[in-house]
Amino acid sequence: MITQGVQVTGRCSSCGGTTTCDVGQSFDHGMLCWGTEGRCADCPNAWCEEGSGLVTPENIREVLLQAHGPARLRLSGDVPSLVPVLQALRDARELSLGEARARATELAETGLIGTLVEMEVLAVHLRNRAIAVSVESAA
């Protein structure tokens, strides 16, 4: 299991008090999951939202990127053909052939950038096709 999370504070939409919210993203049993859970310290306002799928909501991604910085996925060695890379990217993200081609080119040149969990998910798909990759801080 790969996880990344952060706790943030904010203002309650009900009473204006202080809210505390746990925001996170994980990769568990082959599934990309995300969640946010929070409560107000001054009123009964509370929430919990979870989901899974190919894409994490942008507001959750932004909080994680701001707190932890981006991660970069890079090829670790020479890849004689980008075909297995294209197949892995298409499987991982359900991309069109054109989108996968653009991502594969970006991966081969500068690397792909995203949250740590997102890059680790892609790394698993690539490694399953015997493509050597590394995930590192992009900062």
Tab-separated table of N, CA and C in Angstrom:
chain	number	residue	atom	x	y	z
A	1	MET	N	0.846	-1.175	0.000
A	1	MET	CA	0.000	0.000	0.000
A	1	MET	C	0.891	1.238	0.000
A	2	ILE	N	0.534	2.195	-0.820
A	2	ILE	CA	1.226	3.472	-0.899
A	2	ILE	C	0.220	4.543	-0.517
A	3	THR	N	0.586	5.412	0.415
A	3	THR	CA	-0.333	6.462	0.842
A	3	THR	C	0.390	7.795	0.948
A	4	GLN	N	-0.401	8.849	0.854
A	4	GLN	CA	0.093	10.191	1.090
A	4	GLN	C	-1.079	11.003	1.602
A	5	GLY	N	-0.854	11.778	2.639
A	5	GLY	CA	-1.937	12.570	3.205
A	5	GLY	C	-1.431	13.824	3.869
A	6	VAL	N	-2.379	14.667	4.235
A	6	VAL	CA	-2.070	15.925	4.899
A	6	VAL	C	-3.308	16.372	5.674
A	7	GLN	N	-3.083	17.107	6.744
A	7	GLN	CA	-4.179	17.685	7.509
A	7	GLN	C	-4.164	19.192	7.273
A	8	VAL	N	-5.326	19.737	6.938
A	8	VAL	CA	-5.436	21.169	6.670
A	8	VAL	C	-6.553	21.759	7.522
A	9	THR	N	-6.425	23.039	7.799
A	9	THR	CA	-7.472	23.744	8.537
A	9	THR	C	-8.125	24.744	7.609
A	10	GLY	N	-9.354	25.110	7.953
A	10	GLY	CA	-10.095	26.063	7.149
A	10	GLY	C	-11.224	26.674	7.942
A	11	ARG	N	-12.124	27.321	7.248
A	11	ARG	CA	-13.286	27.960	7.850
A	11	ARG	C	-14.534	27.141	7.554
A	12	CYS	N	-15.363	26.988	8.559
A	12	CYS	CA	-16.607	26.235	8.431
A	12	CYS	C	-17.612	27.021	7.591
A	13	SER	N	-18.234	26.343	6.642
A	13	SER	CA	-19.240	26.980	5.795
A	13	SER	C	-20.546	27.207	6.548
A	14	SER	N	-20.734	26.513	7.678
A	14	SER	CA	-21.966	26.667	8.454
A	14	SER	C	-21.884	27.777	9.486
A	15	CYS	N	-20.799	27.799	10.270
A	15	CYS	CA	-20.736	28.751	11.383
A	15	CYS	C	-19.550	29.701	11.324
A	16	GLY	N	-18.615	29.472	10.401
A	16	GLY	CA	-17.431	30.315	10.321
A	16	GLY	C	-16.311	29.894	11.260
A	17	GLY	N	-16.527	28.818	12.015
A	17	GLY	CA	-15.518	28.318	12.945
A	17	GLY	C	-14.360	27.649	12.205
A	18	THR	N	-13.501	26.998	12.966
A	18	THR	CA	-12.310	26.354	12.410
A	18	THR	C	-12.581	24.887	12.100
A	19	THR	N	-12.264	24.494	10.880
A	19	THR	CA	-12.401	23.094	10.491
A	19	THR	C	-11.024	22.455	10.390
A	20	THR	N	-10.984	21.175	10.665
A	20	THR	CA	-9.789	20.364	10.469
A	20	THR	C	-10.165	19.270	9.483
A	21	CYS	N	-9.351	19.104	8.455
A	21	CYS	CA	-9.673	18.163	7.393
A	21	CYS	C	-8.456	17.303	7.069
A	22	ASP	N	-8.664	15.995	7.038
A	22	ASP	CA	-7.646	15.051	6.590
A	22	ASP	C	-7.901	14.752	5.127
A	23	VAL	N	-6.879	14.913	4.301
A	23	VAL	CA	-6.981	14.702	2.856
A	23	VAL	C	-5.928	13.669	2.482
A	24	GLY	N	-6.311	12.696	1.661
A	24	GLY	CA	-5.331	11.692	1.306
A	24	GLY	C	-5.606	10.983	0.007
A	25	GLN	N	-4.588	10.267	-0.425
A	25	GLN	CA	-4.629	9.479	-1.650
A	25	GLN	C	-3.864	8.193	-1.359
A	26	SER	N	-4.337	7.071	-1.903
A	26	SER	CA	-3.654	5.803	-1.659
A	26	SER	C	-3.775	4.892	-2.874
A	27	PHE	N	-2.892	3.896	-2.896
A	27	PHE	CA	-2.925	2.855	-3.910
A	27	PHE	C	-2.901	1.539	-3.149
A	28	ASP	N	-4.002	0.828	-3.197
A	28	ASP	CA	-4.141	-0.386	-2.411
A	28	ASP	C	-4.840	-1.451	-3.252
A	29	HIS	N	-4.246	-2.632	-3.318
A	29	HIS	CA	-4.820	-3.749	-4.067
A	29	HIS	C	-5.165	-3.355	-5.507
A	30	GLY	N	-4.259	-2.600	-6.131
A	30	GLY	CA	-4.438	-2.236	-7.528
A	30	GLY	C	-5.416	-1.106	-7.782
A	31	MET	N	-5.869	-0.420	-6.741
A	31	MET	CA	-6.891	0.619	-6.891
A	31	MET	C	-6.365	1.964	-6.380
A	32	LEU	N	-6.509	3.022	-7.186
A	32	LEU	CA	-6.195	4.375	-6.763
A	32	LEU	C	-7.401	4.896	-5.992
A	33	CYS	N	-7.192	5.278	-4.734
A	33	CYS	CA	-8.274	5.748	-3.865
A	33	CYS	C	-7.945	7.136	-3.336
A	34	TRP	N	-8.960	7.883	-2.979
A	34	TRP	CA	-8.787	9.206	-2.403
A	34	TRP	C	-9.865	9.427	-1.358
A	35	GLY	N	-9.617	10.380	-0.488
A	35	GLY	CA	-10.613	10.684	0.526
A	35	GLY	C	-10.337	11.999	1.215
A	36	THR	N	-11.394	12.549	1.782
A	36	THR	CA	-11.315	13.754	2.590
A	36	THR	C	-12.327	13.613	3.720
A	37	GLU	N	-11.886	13.932	4.914
A	37	GLU	CA	-12.746	13.815	6.086
A	37	GLU	C	-12.458	15.001	6.996
A	38	GLY	N	-13.510	15.675	7.434
A	38	GLY	CA	-13.280	16.844	8.271
A	38	GLY	C	-14.430	17.117	9.213
A	39	ARG	N	-14.139	18.028	10.142
A	39	ARG	CA	-15.161	18.435	11.091
A	39	ARG	C	-14.849	19.833	11.597
A	40	CYS	N	-15.900	20.492	12.058
A	40	CYS	CA	-15.767	21.810	12.635
A	40	CYS	C	-15.588	21.667	14.144
A	41	ALA	N	-14.691	22.450	14.704
A	41	ALA	CA	-14.458	22.428	16.152
A	41	ALA	C	-15.546	23.171	16.906
A	42	ASP	N	-16.341	23.994	16.200
A	42	ASP	CA	-17.302	24.872	16.869
A	42	ASP	C	-18.764	24.514	16.646
A	43	CYS	N	-19.052	23.595	15.725
A	43	CYS	CA	-20.443	23.194	15.470
A	43	CYS	C	-20.457	21.738	15.021
A	44	PRO	N	-21.627	21.161	14.831
A	44	PRO	CA	-21.685	19.745	14.449
A	44	PRO	C	-21.358	19.445	12.980
A	45	ASN	N	-20.997	20.445	12.207
A	45	ASN	CA	-20.708	20.237	10.792
A	45	ASN	C	-19.532	19.266	10.623
A	46	ALA	N	-19.753	18.203	9.843
A	46	ALA	CA	-18.708	17.216	9.559
A	46	ALA	C	-18.988	16.587	8.204
A	47	TRP	N	-17.969	16.008	7.593
A	47	TRP	CA	-18.141	15.373	6.294
A	47	TRP	C	-17.095	14.293	6.080
A	48	CYS	N	-17.410	13.417	5.179
A	48	CYS	CA	-16.490	12.360	4.768
A	48	CYS	C	-16.813	12.038	3.321
A	49	GLU	N	-15.824	12.086	2.485
A	49	GLU	CA	-16.015	11.793	1.067
A	49	GLU	C	-14.868	10.901	0.622
A	50	GLU	N	-15.185	9.795	-0.023
A	50	GLU	CA	-14.175	8.865	-0.508
A	50	GLU	C	-14.528	8.440	-1.921
A	51	GLY	N	-13.518	8.023	-2.639
A	51	GLY	CA	-13.764	7.522	-3.977
A	51	GLY	C	-12.552	6.778	-4.492
A	52	SER	N	-12.725	6.206	-5.657
A	52	SER	CA	-11.631	5.506	-6.307
A	52	SER	C	-11.853	5.577	-7.806
A	53	GLY	N	-10.810	5.304	-8.530
A	53	GLY	CA	-10.909	5.342	-9.984
A	53	GLY	C	-9.598	5.785	-10.584
A	54	LEU	N	-9.645	6.217	-11.802
A	54	LEU	CA	-8.427	6.591	-12.517
A	54	LEU	C	-7.940	7.990	-12.169
A	55	VAL	N	-8.858	8.845	-11.696
A	55	VAL	CA	-8.516	10.249	-11.467
A	55	VAL	C	-8.966	10.673	-10.071
A	56	THR	N	-8.078	11.365	-9.369
A	56	THR	CA	-8.395	11.951	-8.071
A	56	THR	C	-8.907	13.369	-8.311
A	57	PRO	N	-9.932	13.816	-7.567
A	57	PRO	CA	-10.406	15.193	-7.733
A	57	PRO	C	-9.255	16.204	-7.612
A	58	GLU	N	-9.312	17.211	-8.445
A	58	GLU	CA	-8.216	18.182	-8.537
A	58	GLU	C	-7.960	18.903	-7.217
A	59	ASN	N	-9.009	19.190	-6.435
A	59	ASN	CA	-8.784	19.885	-5.162
A	59	ASN	C	-7.950	19.037	-4.200
A	60	ILE	N	-8.118	17.730	-4.216
A	60	ILE	CA	-7.328	16.832	-3.368
A	60	ILE	C	-5.891	16.771	-3.889
A	61	ARG	N	-5.724	16.629	-5.189
A	61	ARG	CA	-4.396	16.607	-5.792
A	61	ARG	C	-3.613	17.873	-5.429
A	62	GLU	N	-4.270	19.027	-5.550
A	62	GLU	CA	-3.595	20.303	-5.295
A	62	GLU	C	-3.129	20.421	-3.853
A	63	VAL	N	-3.954	19.986	-2.898
A	63	VAL	CA	-3.563	20.023	-1.486
A	63	VAL	C	-2.335	19.135	-1.260
A	64	LEU	N	-2.341	17.936	-1.839
A	64	LEU	CA	-1.204	17.023	-1.673
A	64	LEU	C	0.053	17.563	-2.339
A	65	LEU	N	-0.084	18.114	-3.530
A	65	LEU	CA	1.077	18.684	-4.220
A	65	LEU	C	1.643	19.881	-3.460
A	66	GLN	N	0.761	20.690	-2.903
A	66	GLN	CA	1.210	21.854	-2.145
A	66	GLN	C	1.934	21.433	-0.866
A	67	ALA	N	1.422	20.421	-0.189
A	67	ALA	CA	2.009	19.983	1.081
A	67	ALA	C	3.291	19.174	0.898
A	68	HIS	N	3.328	18.304	-0.101
A	68	HIS	CA	4.443	17.370	-0.251
A	68	HIS	C	5.328	17.634	-1.467
A	69	GLY	N	4.875	18.480	-2.363
A	69	GLY	CA	5.608	18.718	-3.592
A	69	GLY	C	5.336	17.605	-4.594
A	70	PRO	N	5.645	17.850	-5.852
A	70	PRO	CA	5.398	16.848	-6.885
A	70	PRO	C	6.465	15.759	-6.899
A	71	ALA	N	6.076	14.629	-7.453
A	71	ALA	CA	7.002	13.515	-7.690
A	71	ALA	C	7.192	13.384	-9.194
A	72	ARG	N	8.364	12.890	-9.581
A	72	ARG	CA	8.672	12.711	-11.001
A	72	ARG	C	8.933	11.228	-11.268
A	73	LEU	N	8.282	10.710	-12.290
A	73	LEU	CA	8.499	9.348	-12.758
A	73	LEU	C	9.419	9.419	-13.966
A	74	ARG	N	10.517	8.651	-13.921
A	74	ARG	CA	11.492	8.655	-15.019
A	74	ARG	C	11.795	7.229	-15.453
A	75	LEU	N	12.165	7.107	-16.706
A	75	LEU	CA	12.694	5.838	-17.182
A	75	LEU	C	14.090	5.677	-16.586
A	76	SER	N	14.416	4.478	-16.124
A	76	SER	CA	15.716	4.236	-15.490
A	76	SER	C	16.774	3.753	-16.466
A	77	GLY	N	16.375	3.361	-17.632
A	77	GLY	CA	17.336	2.853	-18.609
A	77	GLY	C	16.825	3.079	-20.007
A	78	ASP	N	17.572	2.561	-20.937
A	78	ASP	CA	17.160	2.661	-22.340
A	78	ASP	C	15.953	1.770	-22.587
A	79	VAL	N	15.037	2.287	-23.365
A	79	VAL	CA	13.862	1.525	-23.768
A	79	VAL	C	13.938	1.396	-25.290
A	80	PRO	N	14.162	0.171	-25.788
A	80	PRO	CA	14.326	0.002	-27.228
A	80	PRO	C	13.079	0.374	-28.031
A	81	SER	N	11.920	0.245	-27.405
A	81	SER	CA	10.668	0.567	-28.082
A	81	SER	C	9.708	1.179	-27.076
A	82	LEU	N	8.978	2.195	-27.502
A	82	LEU	CA	7.988	2.817	-26.619
A	82	LEU	C	6.654	2.068	-26.619
A	83	VAL	N	6.544	1.016	-27.397
A	83	VAL	CA	5.284	0.268	-27.467
A	83	VAL	C	4.860	-0.270	-26.098
A	84	PRO	N	5.721	-0.941	-25.338
A	84	PRO	CA	5.291	-1.407	-24.019
A	84	PRO	C	4.938	-0.244	-23.080
A	85	VAL	N	5.629	0.888	-23.236
A	85	VAL	CA	5.321	2.072	-22.433
A	85	VAL	C	3.923	2.568	-22.781
A	86	LEU	N	3.626	2.646	-24.071
A	86	LEU	CA	2.290	3.064	-24.523
A	86	LEU	C	1.220	2.146	-23.952
A	87	GLN	N	1.453	0.845	-24.024
A	87	GLN	CA	0.475	-0.120	-23.522
A	87	GLN	C	0.269	0.042	-22.023
A	88	ALA	N	1.345	0.219	-21.270
A	88	ALA	CA	1.232	0.380	-19.816
A	88	ALA	C	0.482	1.661	-19.461
A	89	LEU	N	0.790	2.746	-20.144
A	89	LEU	CA	0.104	4.009	-19.870
A	89	LEU	C	-1.373	3.940	-20.243
A	90	ARG	N	-1.676	3.286	-21.357
A	90	ARG	CA	-3.082	3.142	-21.766
A	90	ARG	C	-3.849	2.297	-20.760
A	91	ASP	N	-3.216	1.227	-20.258
A	91	ASP	CA	-3.867	0.370	-19.256
A	91	ASP	C	-4.082	1.106	-17.943
A	92	ALA	N	-3.089	1.883	-17.531
A	92	ALA	CA	-3.151	2.555	-16.237
A	92	ALA	C	-4.151	3.698	-16.219
A	93	ARG	N	-4.263	4.422	-17.314
A	93	ARG	CA	-5.080	5.635	-17.319
A	93	ARG	C	-6.203	5.650	-18.348
A	94	GLU	N	-6.360	4.568	-19.085
A	94	GLU	CA	-7.372	4.505	-20.151
A	94	GLU	C	-7.231	5.691	-21.103
A	95	LEU	N	-6.016	5.895	-21.585
A	95	LEU	CA	-5.719	6.989	-22.499
A	95	LEU	C	-5.954	6.558	-23.940
A	96	SER	N	-6.250	7.544	-24.780
A	96	SER	CA	-6.300	7.276	-26.214
A	96	SER	C	-4.870	7.018	-26.673
A	97	LEU	N	-4.729	6.501	-27.880
A	97	LEU	CA	-3.391	6.236	-28.412
A	97	LEU	C	-2.582	7.528	-28.516
A	98	GLY	N	-3.221	8.595	-28.960
A	98	GLY	CA	-2.535	9.885	-29.072
A	98	GLY	C	-2.096	10.422	-27.719
A	99	GLU	N	-2.977	10.323	-26.726
A	99	GLU	CA	-2.622	10.777	-25.377
A	99	GLU	C	-1.486	9.933	-24.807
A	100	ALA	N	-1.555	8.629	-25.006
A	100	ALA	CA	-0.509	7.734	-24.507
A	100	ALA	C	0.824	8.034	-25.191
A	101	ARG	N	0.794	8.313	-26.478
A	101	ARG	CA	2.013	8.649	-27.223
A	101	ARG	C	2.647	9.919	-26.652
A	102	ALA	N	1.817	10.925	-26.375
A	102	ALA	CA	2.335	12.182	-25.820
A	102	ALA	C	2.930	11.951	-24.429
A	103	ARG	N	2.249	11.172	-23.598
A	103	ARG	CA	2.757	10.875	-22.249
A	103	ARG	C	4.043	10.048	-22.311
A	104	ALA	N	4.107	9.092	-23.225
A	104	ALA	CA	5.310	8.253	-23.358
A	104	ALA	C	6.499	9.102	-23.791
A	105	THR	N	6.274	10.031	-24.698
A	105	THR	CA	7.341	10.929	-25.139
A	105	THR	C	7.805	11.801	-23.974
A	106	GLU	N	6.858	12.328	-23.217
A	106	GLU	CA	7.190	13.148	-22.046
A	106	GLU	C	7.970	12.323	-21.016
A	107	LEU	N	7.532	11.089	-20.785
A	107	LEU	CA	8.224	10.200	-19.848
A	107	LEU	C	9.660	9.964	-20.297
A	108	ALA	N	9.863	9.730	-21.584
A	108	ALA	CA	11.201	9.458	-22.116
A	108	ALA	C	12.100	10.695	-22.085
A	109	GLU	N	11.508	11.878	-22.193
A	109	GLU	CA	12.321	13.095	-22.258
A	109	GLU	C	12.568	13.710	-20.877
A	110	THR	N	11.523	14.163	-20.219
A	110	THR	CA	11.693	14.892	-18.954
A	110	THR	C	11.098	14.167	-17.758
A	111	GLY	N	10.311	13.139	-18.015
A	111	GLY	CA	9.622	12.440	-16.938
A	111	GLY	C	8.216	13.002	-16.756
A	112	LEU	N	7.377	12.221	-16.091
A	112	LEU	CA	6.018	12.643	-15.791
A	112	LEU	C	5.960	13.178	-14.364
A	113	ILE	N	5.114	14.170	-14.133
A	113	ILE	CA	4.994	14.827	-12.828
A	113	ILE	C	3.584	14.612	-12.292
A	114	GLY	N	3.478	14.359	-10.996
A	114	GLY	CA	2.187	14.225	-10.328
A	114	GLY	C	2.393	14.014	-8.844
A	115	THR	N	1.357	13.548	-8.166
A	115	THR	CA	1.509	13.227	-6.757
A	115	THR	C	2.346	11.951	-6.639
A	116	LEU	N	2.898	11.727	-5.465
A	116	LEU	CA	3.686	10.519	-5.240
A	116	LEU	C	2.869	9.274	-5.549
A	117	VAL	N	1.642	9.229	-5.082
A	117	VAL	CA	0.801	8.044	-5.296
A	117	VAL	C	0.529	7.840	-6.778
A	118	GLU	N	0.206	8.896	-7.503
A	118	GLU	CA	-0.058	8.774	-8.941
A	118	GLU	C	1.153	8.233	-9.693
A	119	MET	N	2.331	8.723	-9.354
A	119	MET	CA	3.540	8.281	-10.037
A	119	MET	C	3.891	6.841	-9.655
A	120	GLU	N	3.625	6.453	-8.417
A	120	GLU	CA	3.861	5.066	-8.002
A	120	GLU	C	2.886	4.114	-8.699
A	121	VAL	N	1.659	4.548	-8.911
A	121	VAL	CA	0.684	3.727	-9.646
A	121	VAL	C	1.186	3.472	-11.060
A	122	LEU	N	1.616	4.538	-11.739
A	122	LEU	CA	2.152	4.369	-13.098
A	122	LEU	C	3.398	3.492	-13.089
A	123	ALA	N	4.254	3.673	-12.073
A	123	ALA	CA	5.473	2.862	-11.969
A	123	ALA	C	5.140	1.382	-11.880
A	124	VAL	N	4.117	1.021	-11.124
A	124	VAL	CA	3.711	-0.385	-10.998
A	124	VAL	C	3.307	-0.935	-12.365
A	125	HIS	N	2.503	-0.181	-13.107
A	125	HIS	CA	2.068	-0.632	-14.436
A	125	HIS	C	3.262	-0.792	-15.381
A	126	LEU	N	4.197	0.131	-15.325
A	126	LEU	CA	5.370	0.043	-16.194
A	126	LEU	C	6.270	-1.117	-15.789
A	127	ARG	N	6.495	-1.280	-14.496
A	127	ARG	CA	7.343	-2.388	-14.024
A	127	ARG	C	6.722	-3.745	-14.347
A	128	ASN	N	5.403	-3.817	-14.347
A	128	ASN	CA	4.735	-5.067	-14.723
A	128	ASN	C	5.007	-5.451	-16.170
A	129	ARG	N	5.450	-4.503	-16.975
A	129	ARG	CA	5.828	-4.761	-18.375
A	129	ARG	C	7.346	-4.751	-18.547
A	130	ALA	N	8.063	-4.924	-17.428
A	130	ALA	CA	9.531	-5.014	-17.409
A	130	ALA	C	10.204	-3.732	-17.894
A	131	ILE	N	9.593	-2.595	-17.595
A	131	ILE	CA	10.173	-1.306	-17.937
A	131	ILE	C	10.733	-0.714	-16.647
A	132	ALA	N	12.024	-0.470	-16.619
A	132	ALA	CA	12.684	0.058	-15.425
A	132	ALA	C	12.389	1.553	-15.277
A	133	VAL	N	11.846	1.927	-14.139
A	133	VAL	CA	11.514	3.324	-13.849
A	133	VAL	C	11.919	3.659	-12.425
A	134	SER	N	12.008	4.943	-12.158
A	134	SER	CA	12.245	5.410	-10.796
A	134	SER	C	11.282	6.553	-10.496
A	135	VAL	N	10.955	6.694	-9.223
A	135	VAL	CA	10.112	7.797	-8.767
A	135	VAL	C	10.949	8.590	-7.775
A	136	GLU	N	10.996	9.897	-7.987
A	136	GLU	CA	11.807	10.777	-7.136
A	136	GLU	C	11.089	12.091	-6.940
A	137	SER	N	11.584	12.870	-6.026
A	137	SER	CA	11.035	14.207	-5.805
A	137	SER	C	11.312	15.054	-7.033
A	138	ALA	N	10.341	15.846	-7.431
A	138	ALA	CA	10.521	16.732	-8.579
A	138	ALA	C	10.955	18.127	-8.139
A	139	ALA	N	11.097	18.332	-6.848
A	139	ALA	CA	11.461	19.654	-6.328
A	139	ALA	C	12.908	19.994	-6.573
